[in-house]
Structures are given as C-alpha cells and as structure tokens.
Tab-separated table of N, CA, C and O in Angstrom:
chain	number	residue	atom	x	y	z
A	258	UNK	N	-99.622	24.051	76.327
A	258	UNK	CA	-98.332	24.325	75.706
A	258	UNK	C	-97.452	23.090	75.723
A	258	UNK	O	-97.847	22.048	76.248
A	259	UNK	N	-96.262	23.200	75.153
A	259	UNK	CA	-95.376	21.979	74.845
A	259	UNK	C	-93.754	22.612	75.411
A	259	UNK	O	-93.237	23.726	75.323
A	260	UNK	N	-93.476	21.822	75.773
A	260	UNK	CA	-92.163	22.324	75.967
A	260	UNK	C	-90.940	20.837	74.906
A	260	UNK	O	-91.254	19.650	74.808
A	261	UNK	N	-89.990	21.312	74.467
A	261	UNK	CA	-89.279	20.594	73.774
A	261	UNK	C	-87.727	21.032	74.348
A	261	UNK	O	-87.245	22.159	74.232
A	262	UNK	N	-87.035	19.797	75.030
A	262	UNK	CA	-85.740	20.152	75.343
A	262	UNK	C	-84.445	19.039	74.777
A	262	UNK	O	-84.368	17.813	74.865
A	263	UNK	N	-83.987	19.536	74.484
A	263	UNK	CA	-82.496	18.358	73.630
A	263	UNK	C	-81.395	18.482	74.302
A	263	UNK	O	-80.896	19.511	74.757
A	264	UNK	N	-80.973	17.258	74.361
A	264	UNK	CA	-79.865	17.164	75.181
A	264	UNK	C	-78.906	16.177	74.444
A	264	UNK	O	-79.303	15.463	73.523
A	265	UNK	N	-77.635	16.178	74.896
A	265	UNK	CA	-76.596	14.729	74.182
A	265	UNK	C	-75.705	14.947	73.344
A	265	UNK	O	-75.015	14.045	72.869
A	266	UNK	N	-75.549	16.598	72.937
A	266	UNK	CA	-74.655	17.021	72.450
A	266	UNK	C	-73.753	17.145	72.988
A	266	UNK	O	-73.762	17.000	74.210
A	267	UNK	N	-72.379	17.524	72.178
A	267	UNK	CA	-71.097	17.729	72.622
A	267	UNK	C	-69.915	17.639	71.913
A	267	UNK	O	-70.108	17.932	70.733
A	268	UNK	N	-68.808	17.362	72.152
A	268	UNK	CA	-67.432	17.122	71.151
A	268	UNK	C	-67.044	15.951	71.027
A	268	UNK	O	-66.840	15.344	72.078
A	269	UNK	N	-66.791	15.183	69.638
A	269	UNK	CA	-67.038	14.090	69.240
A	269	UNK	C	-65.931	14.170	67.905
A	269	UNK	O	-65.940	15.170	67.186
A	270	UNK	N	-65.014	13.066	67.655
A	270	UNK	CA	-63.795	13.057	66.984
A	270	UNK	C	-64.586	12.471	65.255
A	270	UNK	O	-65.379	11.530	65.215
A	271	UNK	N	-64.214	13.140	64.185
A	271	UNK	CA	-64.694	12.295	63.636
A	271	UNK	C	-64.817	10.809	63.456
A	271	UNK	O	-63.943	10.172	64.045
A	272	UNK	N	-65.632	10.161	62.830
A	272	UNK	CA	-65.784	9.157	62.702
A	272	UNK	C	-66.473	8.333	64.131
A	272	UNK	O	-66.784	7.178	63.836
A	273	UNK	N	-66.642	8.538	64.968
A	273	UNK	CA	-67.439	8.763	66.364
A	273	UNK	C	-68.535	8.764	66.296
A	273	UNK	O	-68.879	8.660	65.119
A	274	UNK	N	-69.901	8.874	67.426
A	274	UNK	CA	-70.829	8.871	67.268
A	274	UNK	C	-71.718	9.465	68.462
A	274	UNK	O	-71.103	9.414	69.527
A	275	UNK	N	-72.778	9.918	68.548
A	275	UNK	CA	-73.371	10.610	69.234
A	275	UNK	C	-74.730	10.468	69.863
A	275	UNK	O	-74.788	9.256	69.656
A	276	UNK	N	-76.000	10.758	70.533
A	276	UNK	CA	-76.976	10.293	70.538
A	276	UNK	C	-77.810	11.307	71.749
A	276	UNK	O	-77.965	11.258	72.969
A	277	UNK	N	-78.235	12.247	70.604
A	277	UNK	CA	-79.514	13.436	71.250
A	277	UNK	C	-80.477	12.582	71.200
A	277	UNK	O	-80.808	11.645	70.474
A	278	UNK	N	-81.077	13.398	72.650
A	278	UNK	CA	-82.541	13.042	73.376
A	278	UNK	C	-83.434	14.621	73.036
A	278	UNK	O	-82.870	15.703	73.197
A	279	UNK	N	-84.660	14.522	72.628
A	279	UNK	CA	-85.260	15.155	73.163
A	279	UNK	C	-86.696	15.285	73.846
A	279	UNK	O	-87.618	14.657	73.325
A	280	UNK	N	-86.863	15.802	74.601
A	280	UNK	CA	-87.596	15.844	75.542
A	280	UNK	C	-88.887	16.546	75.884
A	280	UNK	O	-88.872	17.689	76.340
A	281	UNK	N	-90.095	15.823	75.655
A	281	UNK	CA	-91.441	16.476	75.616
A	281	UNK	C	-92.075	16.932	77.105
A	281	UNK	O	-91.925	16.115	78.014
A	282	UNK	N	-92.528	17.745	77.302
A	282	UNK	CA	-93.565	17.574	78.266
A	282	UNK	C	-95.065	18.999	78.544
A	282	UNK	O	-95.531	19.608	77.581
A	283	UNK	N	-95.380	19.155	79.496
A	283	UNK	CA	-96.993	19.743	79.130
A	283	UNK	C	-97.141	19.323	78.418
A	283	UNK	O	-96.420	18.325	78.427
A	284	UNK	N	-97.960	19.383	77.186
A	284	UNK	CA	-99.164	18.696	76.389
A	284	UNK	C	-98.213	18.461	75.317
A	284	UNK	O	-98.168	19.339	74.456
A	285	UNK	N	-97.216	17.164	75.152
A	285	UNK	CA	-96.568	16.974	74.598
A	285	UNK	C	-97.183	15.399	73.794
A	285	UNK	O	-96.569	14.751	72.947
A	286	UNK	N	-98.717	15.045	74.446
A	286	UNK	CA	-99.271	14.241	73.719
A	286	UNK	C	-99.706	14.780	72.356
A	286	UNK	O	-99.846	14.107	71.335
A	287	UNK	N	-99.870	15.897	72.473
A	287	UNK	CA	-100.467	16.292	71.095
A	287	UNK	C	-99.498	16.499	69.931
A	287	UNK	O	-99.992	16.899	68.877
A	288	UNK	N	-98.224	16.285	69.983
A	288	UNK	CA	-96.992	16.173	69.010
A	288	UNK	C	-97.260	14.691	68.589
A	288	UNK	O	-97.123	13.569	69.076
A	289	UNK	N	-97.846	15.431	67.096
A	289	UNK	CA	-97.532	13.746	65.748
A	289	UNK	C	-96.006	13.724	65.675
A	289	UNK	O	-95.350	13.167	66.556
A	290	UNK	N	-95.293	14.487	64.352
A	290	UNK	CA	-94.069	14.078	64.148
A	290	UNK	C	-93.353	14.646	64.562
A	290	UNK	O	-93.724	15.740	64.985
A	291	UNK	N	-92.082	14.326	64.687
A	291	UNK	CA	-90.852	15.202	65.634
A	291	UNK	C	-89.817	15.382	64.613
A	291	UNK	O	-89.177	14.369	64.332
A	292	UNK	N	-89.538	16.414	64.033
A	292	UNK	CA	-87.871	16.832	63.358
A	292	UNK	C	-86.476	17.128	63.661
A	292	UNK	O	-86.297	18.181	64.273
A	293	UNK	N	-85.707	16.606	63.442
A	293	UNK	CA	-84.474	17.309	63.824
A	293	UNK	C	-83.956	18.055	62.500
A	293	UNK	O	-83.901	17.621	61.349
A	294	UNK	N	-83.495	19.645	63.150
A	294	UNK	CA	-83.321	20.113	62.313
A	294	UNK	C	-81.118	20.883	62.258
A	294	UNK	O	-80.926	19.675	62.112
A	295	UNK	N	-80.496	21.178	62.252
A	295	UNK	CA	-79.339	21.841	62.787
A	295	UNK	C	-78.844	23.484	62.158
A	295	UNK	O	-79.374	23.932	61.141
A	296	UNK	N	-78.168	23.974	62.641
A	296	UNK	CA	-77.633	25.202	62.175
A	296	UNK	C	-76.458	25.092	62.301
A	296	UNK	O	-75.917	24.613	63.297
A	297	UNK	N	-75.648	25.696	60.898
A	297	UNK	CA	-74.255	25.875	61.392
A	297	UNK	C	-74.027	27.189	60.937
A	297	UNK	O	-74.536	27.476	59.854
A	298	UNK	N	-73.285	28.166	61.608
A	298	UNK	CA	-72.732	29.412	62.205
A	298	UNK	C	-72.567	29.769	60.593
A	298	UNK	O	-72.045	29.035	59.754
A	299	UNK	N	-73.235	31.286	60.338
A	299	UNK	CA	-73.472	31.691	58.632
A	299	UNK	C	-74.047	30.831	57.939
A	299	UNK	O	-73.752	30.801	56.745
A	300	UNK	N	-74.925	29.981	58.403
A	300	UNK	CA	-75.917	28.786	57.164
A	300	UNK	C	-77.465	28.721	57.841
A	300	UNK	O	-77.769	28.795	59.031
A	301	UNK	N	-78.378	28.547	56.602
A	301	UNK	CA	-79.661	28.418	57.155
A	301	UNK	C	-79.581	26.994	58.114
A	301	UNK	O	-78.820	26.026	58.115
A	302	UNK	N	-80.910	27.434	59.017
A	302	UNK	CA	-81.387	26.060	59.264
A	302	UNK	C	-81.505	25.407	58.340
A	302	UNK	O	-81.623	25.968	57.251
A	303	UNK	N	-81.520	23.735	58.439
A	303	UNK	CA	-81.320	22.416	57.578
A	303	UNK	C	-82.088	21.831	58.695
A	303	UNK	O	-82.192	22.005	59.909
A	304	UNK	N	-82.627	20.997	57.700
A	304	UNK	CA	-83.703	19.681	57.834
A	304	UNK	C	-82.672	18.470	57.751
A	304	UNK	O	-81.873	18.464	56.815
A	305	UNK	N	-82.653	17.212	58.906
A	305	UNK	CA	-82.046	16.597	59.116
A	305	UNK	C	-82.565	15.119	59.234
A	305	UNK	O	-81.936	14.243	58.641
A	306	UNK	N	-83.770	14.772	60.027
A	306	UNK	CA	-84.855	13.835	59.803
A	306	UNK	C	-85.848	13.869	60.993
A	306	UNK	O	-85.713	14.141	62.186
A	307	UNK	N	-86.869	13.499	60.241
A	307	UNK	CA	-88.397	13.445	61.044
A	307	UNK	C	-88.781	11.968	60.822
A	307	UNK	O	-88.619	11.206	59.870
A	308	UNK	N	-89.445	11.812	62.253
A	308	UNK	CA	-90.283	10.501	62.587
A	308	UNK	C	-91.869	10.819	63.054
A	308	UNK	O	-92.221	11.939	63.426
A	309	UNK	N	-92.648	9.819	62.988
A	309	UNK	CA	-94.006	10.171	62.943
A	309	UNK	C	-94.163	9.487	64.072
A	309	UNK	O	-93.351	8.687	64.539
A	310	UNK	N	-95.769	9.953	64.770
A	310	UNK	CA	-96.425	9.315	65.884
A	310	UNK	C	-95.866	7.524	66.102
A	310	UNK	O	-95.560	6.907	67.122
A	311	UNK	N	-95.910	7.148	64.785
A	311	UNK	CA	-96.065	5.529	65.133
A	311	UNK	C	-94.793	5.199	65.361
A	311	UNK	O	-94.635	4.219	66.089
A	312	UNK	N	-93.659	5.831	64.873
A	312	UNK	CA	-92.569	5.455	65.191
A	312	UNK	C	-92.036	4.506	63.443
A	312	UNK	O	-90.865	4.140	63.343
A	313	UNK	N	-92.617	4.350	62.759
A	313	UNK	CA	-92.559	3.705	61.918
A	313	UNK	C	-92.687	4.064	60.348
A	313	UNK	O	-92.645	3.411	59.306
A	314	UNK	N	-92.862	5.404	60.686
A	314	UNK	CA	-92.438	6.252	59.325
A	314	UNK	C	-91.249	7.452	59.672
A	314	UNK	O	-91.328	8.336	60.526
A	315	UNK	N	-90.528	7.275	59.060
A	315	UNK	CA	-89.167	8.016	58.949
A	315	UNK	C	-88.752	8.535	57.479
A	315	UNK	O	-88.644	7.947	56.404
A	316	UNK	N	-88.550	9.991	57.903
A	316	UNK	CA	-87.696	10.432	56.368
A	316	UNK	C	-86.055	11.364	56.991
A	316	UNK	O	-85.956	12.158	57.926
A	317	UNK	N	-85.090	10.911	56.138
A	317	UNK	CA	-84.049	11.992	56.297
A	317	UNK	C	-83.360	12.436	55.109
A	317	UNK	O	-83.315	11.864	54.020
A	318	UNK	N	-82.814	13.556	55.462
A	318	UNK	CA	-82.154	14.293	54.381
A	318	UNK	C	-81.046	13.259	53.546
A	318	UNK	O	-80.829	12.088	53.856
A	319	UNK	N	-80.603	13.776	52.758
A	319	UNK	CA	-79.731	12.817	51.879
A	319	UNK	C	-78.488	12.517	52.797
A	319	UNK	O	-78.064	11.438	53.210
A	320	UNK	N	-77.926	14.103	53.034
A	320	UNK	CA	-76.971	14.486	53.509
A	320	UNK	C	-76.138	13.518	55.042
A	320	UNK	O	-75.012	13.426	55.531
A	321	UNK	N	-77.740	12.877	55.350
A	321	UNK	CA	-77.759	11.867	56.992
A	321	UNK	C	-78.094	10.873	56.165
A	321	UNK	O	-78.365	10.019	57.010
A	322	UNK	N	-78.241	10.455	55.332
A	322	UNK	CA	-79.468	9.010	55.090
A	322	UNK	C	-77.917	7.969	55.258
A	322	UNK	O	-76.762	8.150	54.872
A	323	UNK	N	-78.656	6.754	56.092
A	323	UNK	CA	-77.310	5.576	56.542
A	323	UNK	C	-76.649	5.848	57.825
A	323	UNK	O	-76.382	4.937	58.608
A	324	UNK	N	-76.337	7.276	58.093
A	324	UNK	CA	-75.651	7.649	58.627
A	324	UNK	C	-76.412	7.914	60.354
A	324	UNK	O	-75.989	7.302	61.335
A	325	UNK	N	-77.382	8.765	60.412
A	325	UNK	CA	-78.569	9.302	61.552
A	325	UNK	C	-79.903	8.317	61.224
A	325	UNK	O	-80.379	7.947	60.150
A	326	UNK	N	-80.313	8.045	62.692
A	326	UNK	CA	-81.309	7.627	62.684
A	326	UNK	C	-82.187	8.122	63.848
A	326	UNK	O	-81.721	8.259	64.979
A	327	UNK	N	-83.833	8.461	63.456
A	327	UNK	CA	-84.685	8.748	64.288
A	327	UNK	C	-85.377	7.764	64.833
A	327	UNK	O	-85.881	6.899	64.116
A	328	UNK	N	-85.535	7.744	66.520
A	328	UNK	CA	-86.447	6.770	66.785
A	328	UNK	C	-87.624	7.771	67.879
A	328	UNK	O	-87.867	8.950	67.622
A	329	UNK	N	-88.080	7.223	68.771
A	329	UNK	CA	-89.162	7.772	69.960
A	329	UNK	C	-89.642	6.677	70.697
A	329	UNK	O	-89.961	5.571	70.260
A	330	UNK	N	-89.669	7.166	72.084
A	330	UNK	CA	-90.181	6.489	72.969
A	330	UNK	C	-91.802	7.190	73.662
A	330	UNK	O	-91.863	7.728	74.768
A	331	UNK	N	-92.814	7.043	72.862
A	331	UNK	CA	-93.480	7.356	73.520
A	331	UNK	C	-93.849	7.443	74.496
A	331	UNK	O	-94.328	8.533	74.808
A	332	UNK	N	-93.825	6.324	75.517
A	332	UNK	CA	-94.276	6.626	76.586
A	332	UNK	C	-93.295	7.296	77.550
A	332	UNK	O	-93.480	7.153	78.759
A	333	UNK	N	-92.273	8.009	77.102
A	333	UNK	CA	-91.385	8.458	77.585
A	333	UNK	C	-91.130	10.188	77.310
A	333	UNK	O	-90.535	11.097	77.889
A	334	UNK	N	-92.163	9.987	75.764
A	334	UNK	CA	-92.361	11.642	75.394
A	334	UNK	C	-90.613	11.755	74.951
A	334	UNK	O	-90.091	12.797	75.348
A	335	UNK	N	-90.118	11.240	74.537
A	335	UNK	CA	-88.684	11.385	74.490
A	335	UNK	C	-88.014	10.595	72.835
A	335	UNK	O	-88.186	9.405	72.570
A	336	UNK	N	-87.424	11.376	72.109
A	336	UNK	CA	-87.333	11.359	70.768
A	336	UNK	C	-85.625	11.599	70.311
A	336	UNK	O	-84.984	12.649	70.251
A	337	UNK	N	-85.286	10.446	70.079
A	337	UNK	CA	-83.464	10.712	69.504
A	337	UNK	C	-83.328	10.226	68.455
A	337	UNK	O	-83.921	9.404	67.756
A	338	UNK	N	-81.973	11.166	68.379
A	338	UNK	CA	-81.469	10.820	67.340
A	338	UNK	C	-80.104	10.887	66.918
A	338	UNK	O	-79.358	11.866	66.919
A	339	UNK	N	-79.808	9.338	66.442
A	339	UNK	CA	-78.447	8.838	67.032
A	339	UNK	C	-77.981	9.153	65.554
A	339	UNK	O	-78.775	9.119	64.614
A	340	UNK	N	-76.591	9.473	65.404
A	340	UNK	CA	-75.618	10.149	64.584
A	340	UNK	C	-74.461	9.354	64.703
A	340	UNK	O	-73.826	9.185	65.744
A	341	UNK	N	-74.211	8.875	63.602
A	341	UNK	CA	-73.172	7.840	63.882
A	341	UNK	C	-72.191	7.804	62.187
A	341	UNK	O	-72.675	7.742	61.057
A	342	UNK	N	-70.669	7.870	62.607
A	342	UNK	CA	-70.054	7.952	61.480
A	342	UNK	C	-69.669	9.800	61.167
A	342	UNK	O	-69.203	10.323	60.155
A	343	UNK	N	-70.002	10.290	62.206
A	343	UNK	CA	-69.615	11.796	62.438
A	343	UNK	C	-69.244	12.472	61.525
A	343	UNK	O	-68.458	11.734	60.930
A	344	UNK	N	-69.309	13.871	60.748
A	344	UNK	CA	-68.269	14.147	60.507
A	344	UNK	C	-67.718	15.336	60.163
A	344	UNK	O	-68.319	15.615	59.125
A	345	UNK	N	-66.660	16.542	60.466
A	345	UNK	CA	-66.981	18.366	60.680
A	345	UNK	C	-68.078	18.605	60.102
A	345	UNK	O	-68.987	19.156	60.724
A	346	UNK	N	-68.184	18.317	59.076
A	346	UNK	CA	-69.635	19.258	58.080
A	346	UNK	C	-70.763	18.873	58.853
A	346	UNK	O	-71.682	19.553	58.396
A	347	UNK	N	-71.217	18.145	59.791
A	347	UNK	CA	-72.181	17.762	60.888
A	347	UNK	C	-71.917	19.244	62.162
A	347	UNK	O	-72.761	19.892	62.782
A	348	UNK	N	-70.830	19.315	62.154
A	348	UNK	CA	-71.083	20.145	63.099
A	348	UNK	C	-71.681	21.624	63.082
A	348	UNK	O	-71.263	22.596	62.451
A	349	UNK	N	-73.013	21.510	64.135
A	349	UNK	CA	-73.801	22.512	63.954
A	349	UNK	C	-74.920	22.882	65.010
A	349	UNK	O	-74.625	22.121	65.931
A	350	UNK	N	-75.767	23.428	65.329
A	350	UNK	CA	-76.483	23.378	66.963
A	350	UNK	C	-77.702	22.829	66.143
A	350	UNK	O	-78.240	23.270	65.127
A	351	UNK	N	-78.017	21.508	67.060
A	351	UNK	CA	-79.051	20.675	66.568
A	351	UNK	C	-80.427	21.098	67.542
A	351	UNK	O	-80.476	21.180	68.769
A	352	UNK	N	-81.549	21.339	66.498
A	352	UNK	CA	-82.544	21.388	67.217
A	352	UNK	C	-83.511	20.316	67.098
A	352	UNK	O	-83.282	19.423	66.283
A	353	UNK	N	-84.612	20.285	67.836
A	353	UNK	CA	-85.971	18.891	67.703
A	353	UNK	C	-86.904	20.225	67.753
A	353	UNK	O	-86.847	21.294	68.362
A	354	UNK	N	-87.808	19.621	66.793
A	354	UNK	CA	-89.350	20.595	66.529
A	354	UNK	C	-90.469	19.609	66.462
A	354	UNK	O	-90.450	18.512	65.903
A	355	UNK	N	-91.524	20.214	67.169
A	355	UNK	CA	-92.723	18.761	67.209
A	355	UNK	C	-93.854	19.892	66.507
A	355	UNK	O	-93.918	21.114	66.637
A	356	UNK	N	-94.659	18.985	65.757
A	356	UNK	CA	-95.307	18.952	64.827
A	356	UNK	C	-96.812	18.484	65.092
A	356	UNK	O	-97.028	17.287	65.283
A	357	UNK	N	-98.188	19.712	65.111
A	357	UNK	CA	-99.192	18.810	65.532
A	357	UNK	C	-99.411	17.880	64.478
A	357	UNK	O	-98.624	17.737	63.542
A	358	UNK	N	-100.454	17.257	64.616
A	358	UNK	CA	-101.069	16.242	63.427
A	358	UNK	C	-101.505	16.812	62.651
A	358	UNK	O	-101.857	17.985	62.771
A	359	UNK	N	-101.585	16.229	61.786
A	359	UNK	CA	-101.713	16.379	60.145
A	359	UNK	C	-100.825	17.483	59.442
A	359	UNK	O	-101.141	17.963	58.354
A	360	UNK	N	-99.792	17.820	60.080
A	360	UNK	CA	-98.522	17.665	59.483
A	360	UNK	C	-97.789	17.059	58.458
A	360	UNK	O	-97.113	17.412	57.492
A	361	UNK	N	-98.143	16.060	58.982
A	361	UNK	CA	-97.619	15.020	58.134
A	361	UNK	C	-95.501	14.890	58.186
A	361	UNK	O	-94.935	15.784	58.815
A	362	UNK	N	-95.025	14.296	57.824
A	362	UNK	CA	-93.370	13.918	57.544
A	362	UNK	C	-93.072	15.074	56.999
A	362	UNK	O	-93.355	15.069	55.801
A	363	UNK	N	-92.420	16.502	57.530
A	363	UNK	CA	-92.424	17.300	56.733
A	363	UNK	C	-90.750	17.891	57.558
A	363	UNK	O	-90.280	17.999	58.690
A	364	UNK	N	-90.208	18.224	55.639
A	364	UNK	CA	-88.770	18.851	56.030
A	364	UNK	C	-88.419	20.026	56.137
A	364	UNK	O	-87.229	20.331	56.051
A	365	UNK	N	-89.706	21.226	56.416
A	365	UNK	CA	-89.965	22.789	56.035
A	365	UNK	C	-89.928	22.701	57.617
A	365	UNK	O	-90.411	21.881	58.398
A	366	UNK	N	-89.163	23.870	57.801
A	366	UNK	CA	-89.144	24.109	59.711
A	366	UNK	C	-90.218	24.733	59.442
A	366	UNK	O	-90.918	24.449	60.414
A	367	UNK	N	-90.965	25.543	58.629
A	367	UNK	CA	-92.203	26.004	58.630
A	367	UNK	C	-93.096	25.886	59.025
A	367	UNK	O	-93.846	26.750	59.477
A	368	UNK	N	-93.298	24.327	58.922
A	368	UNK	CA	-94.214	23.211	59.168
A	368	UNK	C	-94.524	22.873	60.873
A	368	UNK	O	-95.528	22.212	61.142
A	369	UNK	N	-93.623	23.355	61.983
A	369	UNK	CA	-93.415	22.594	62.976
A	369	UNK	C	-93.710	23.704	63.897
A	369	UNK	O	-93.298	24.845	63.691
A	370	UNK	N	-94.626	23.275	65.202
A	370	UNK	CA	-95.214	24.150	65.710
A	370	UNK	C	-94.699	24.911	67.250
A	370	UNK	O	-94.960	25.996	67.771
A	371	UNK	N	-93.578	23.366	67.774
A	371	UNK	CA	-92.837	24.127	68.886
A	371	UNK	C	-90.981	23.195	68.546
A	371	UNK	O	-90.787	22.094	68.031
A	372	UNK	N	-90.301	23.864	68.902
A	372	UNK	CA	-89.103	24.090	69.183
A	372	UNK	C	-88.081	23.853	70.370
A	372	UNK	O	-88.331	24.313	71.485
A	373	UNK	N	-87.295	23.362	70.200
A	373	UNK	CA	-86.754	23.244	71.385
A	373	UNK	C	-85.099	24.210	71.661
A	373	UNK	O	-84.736	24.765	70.624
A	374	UNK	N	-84.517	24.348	72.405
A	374	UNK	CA	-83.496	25.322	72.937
A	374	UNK	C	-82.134	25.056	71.454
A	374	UNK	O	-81.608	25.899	70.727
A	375	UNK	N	-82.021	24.079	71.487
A	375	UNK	CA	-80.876	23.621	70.643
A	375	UNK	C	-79.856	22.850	71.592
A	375	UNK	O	-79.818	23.003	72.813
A	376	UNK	N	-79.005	21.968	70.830
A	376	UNK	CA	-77.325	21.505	71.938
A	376	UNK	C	-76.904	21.246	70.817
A	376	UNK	O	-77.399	20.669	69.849
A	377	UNK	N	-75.302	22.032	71.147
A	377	UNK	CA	-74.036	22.033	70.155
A	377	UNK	C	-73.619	21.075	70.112
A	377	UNK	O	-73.466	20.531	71.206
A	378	UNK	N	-73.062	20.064	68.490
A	378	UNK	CA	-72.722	19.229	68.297
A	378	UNK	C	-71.522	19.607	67.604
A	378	UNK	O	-71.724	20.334	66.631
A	379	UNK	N	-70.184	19.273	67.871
A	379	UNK	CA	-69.086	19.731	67.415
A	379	UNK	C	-68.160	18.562	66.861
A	379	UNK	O	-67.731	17.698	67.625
A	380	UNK	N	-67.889	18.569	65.590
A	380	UNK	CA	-66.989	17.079	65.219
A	380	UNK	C	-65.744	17.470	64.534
A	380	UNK	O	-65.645	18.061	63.459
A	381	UNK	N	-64.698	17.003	65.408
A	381	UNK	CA	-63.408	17.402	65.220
A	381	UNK	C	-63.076	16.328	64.245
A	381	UNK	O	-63.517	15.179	64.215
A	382	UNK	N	-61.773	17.208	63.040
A	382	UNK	CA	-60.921	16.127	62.505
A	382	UNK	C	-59.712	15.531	62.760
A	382	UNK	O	-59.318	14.604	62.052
C-alpha cells in the first residue's frame, strides 16, 4: 500500500506564496506521476499539475501555468508544490494523488490510484 500525506497549507494574503509537501511512504516507490489536484466548497475537484517519475516532465492547468510549480525529491518520496502569486479563487483544500506507471501525465483524478488527506489553502484579499 501507499500512503500519501500533504502538508504546508494555510492562510496566505493575496499576492503571497505558499509551498505544499507531500509525502510518500510504504510502497511509495511504485508511484510514477504525482498530481495535485484542489476542491473548493460547492465545486468539483480540479486538476492543478502533475509531475512524472523523472522529475522532468510537468503539465499544469491553465488556470496555475507561471504561477505553481511541481517539483519531487525522490529520494525523499516527497513531492511539492509551490504556489506563488496567490490568489482567493486558489483558495480550496489541495490534494496530491500518485499514479502507478503507465499512467502517464494525466489531469483525470480518475487516473490516480492513491490519495492523500487534503490541507486547506486559504487566500485572503
């Protein structure tokens, strides 16, 4: 099994910036790509951006592109993603979902095989 935990959320002024961790472990080698995805209160989950095993393929939503960036530390099993330039319409409970292989870069939570708890990201104006 995999366990996936996120942390690094919190209250953040717009224009500010932020920087979730999340956190692999049990058989957390077997996670190719990692997603972040968020919810905000009456809205579907949203796809936010995914990074792959190598660290070197990245896709994000329009909505983040410039703005969020995904990285990973493998040998750390540990996957963030820094949010920078804040702003209310961001605020929402952000989750990380890991993805076995051959997955592939994918923005369908469908796609992703474990989950992690969520942490509230709140951006005041």
């Amino acid at each position: 099994q995999v366990q996936l935990v996120e942390s690094g959320g919190g209250l953040v002024q717009a224009g500010g910036s932020l920087r979730l961790s999340c956190a692999g472990s049990g058989r957390a080698f077997s996670i190719a790509a990692v997603g972040w995805f968020r919810q905000a209160p009456g809205k579907e989950r949203e796809f936010v951006g995914v990074i792959g095993r190598s660290a070197s393929s990245t896709y994000y939503a329009d909505s983040v592109k410039g703005r969020f960036s995904v990285s990973r530390d493998n040998a750390k099993n540990t996957v963030y993603l820094q949010m920078n330039s804040l702003k209310p319409e961001d605020t929402a409970v952000y989750y990380c979902a890991g993805g076995l292989a051959g997955r592939g870069l994918a923005s369908s939570a469908s796609t992703y095989d474990y989950w992690g708890q969520g942490t509230q990201v709140t951006v005041s104006s």
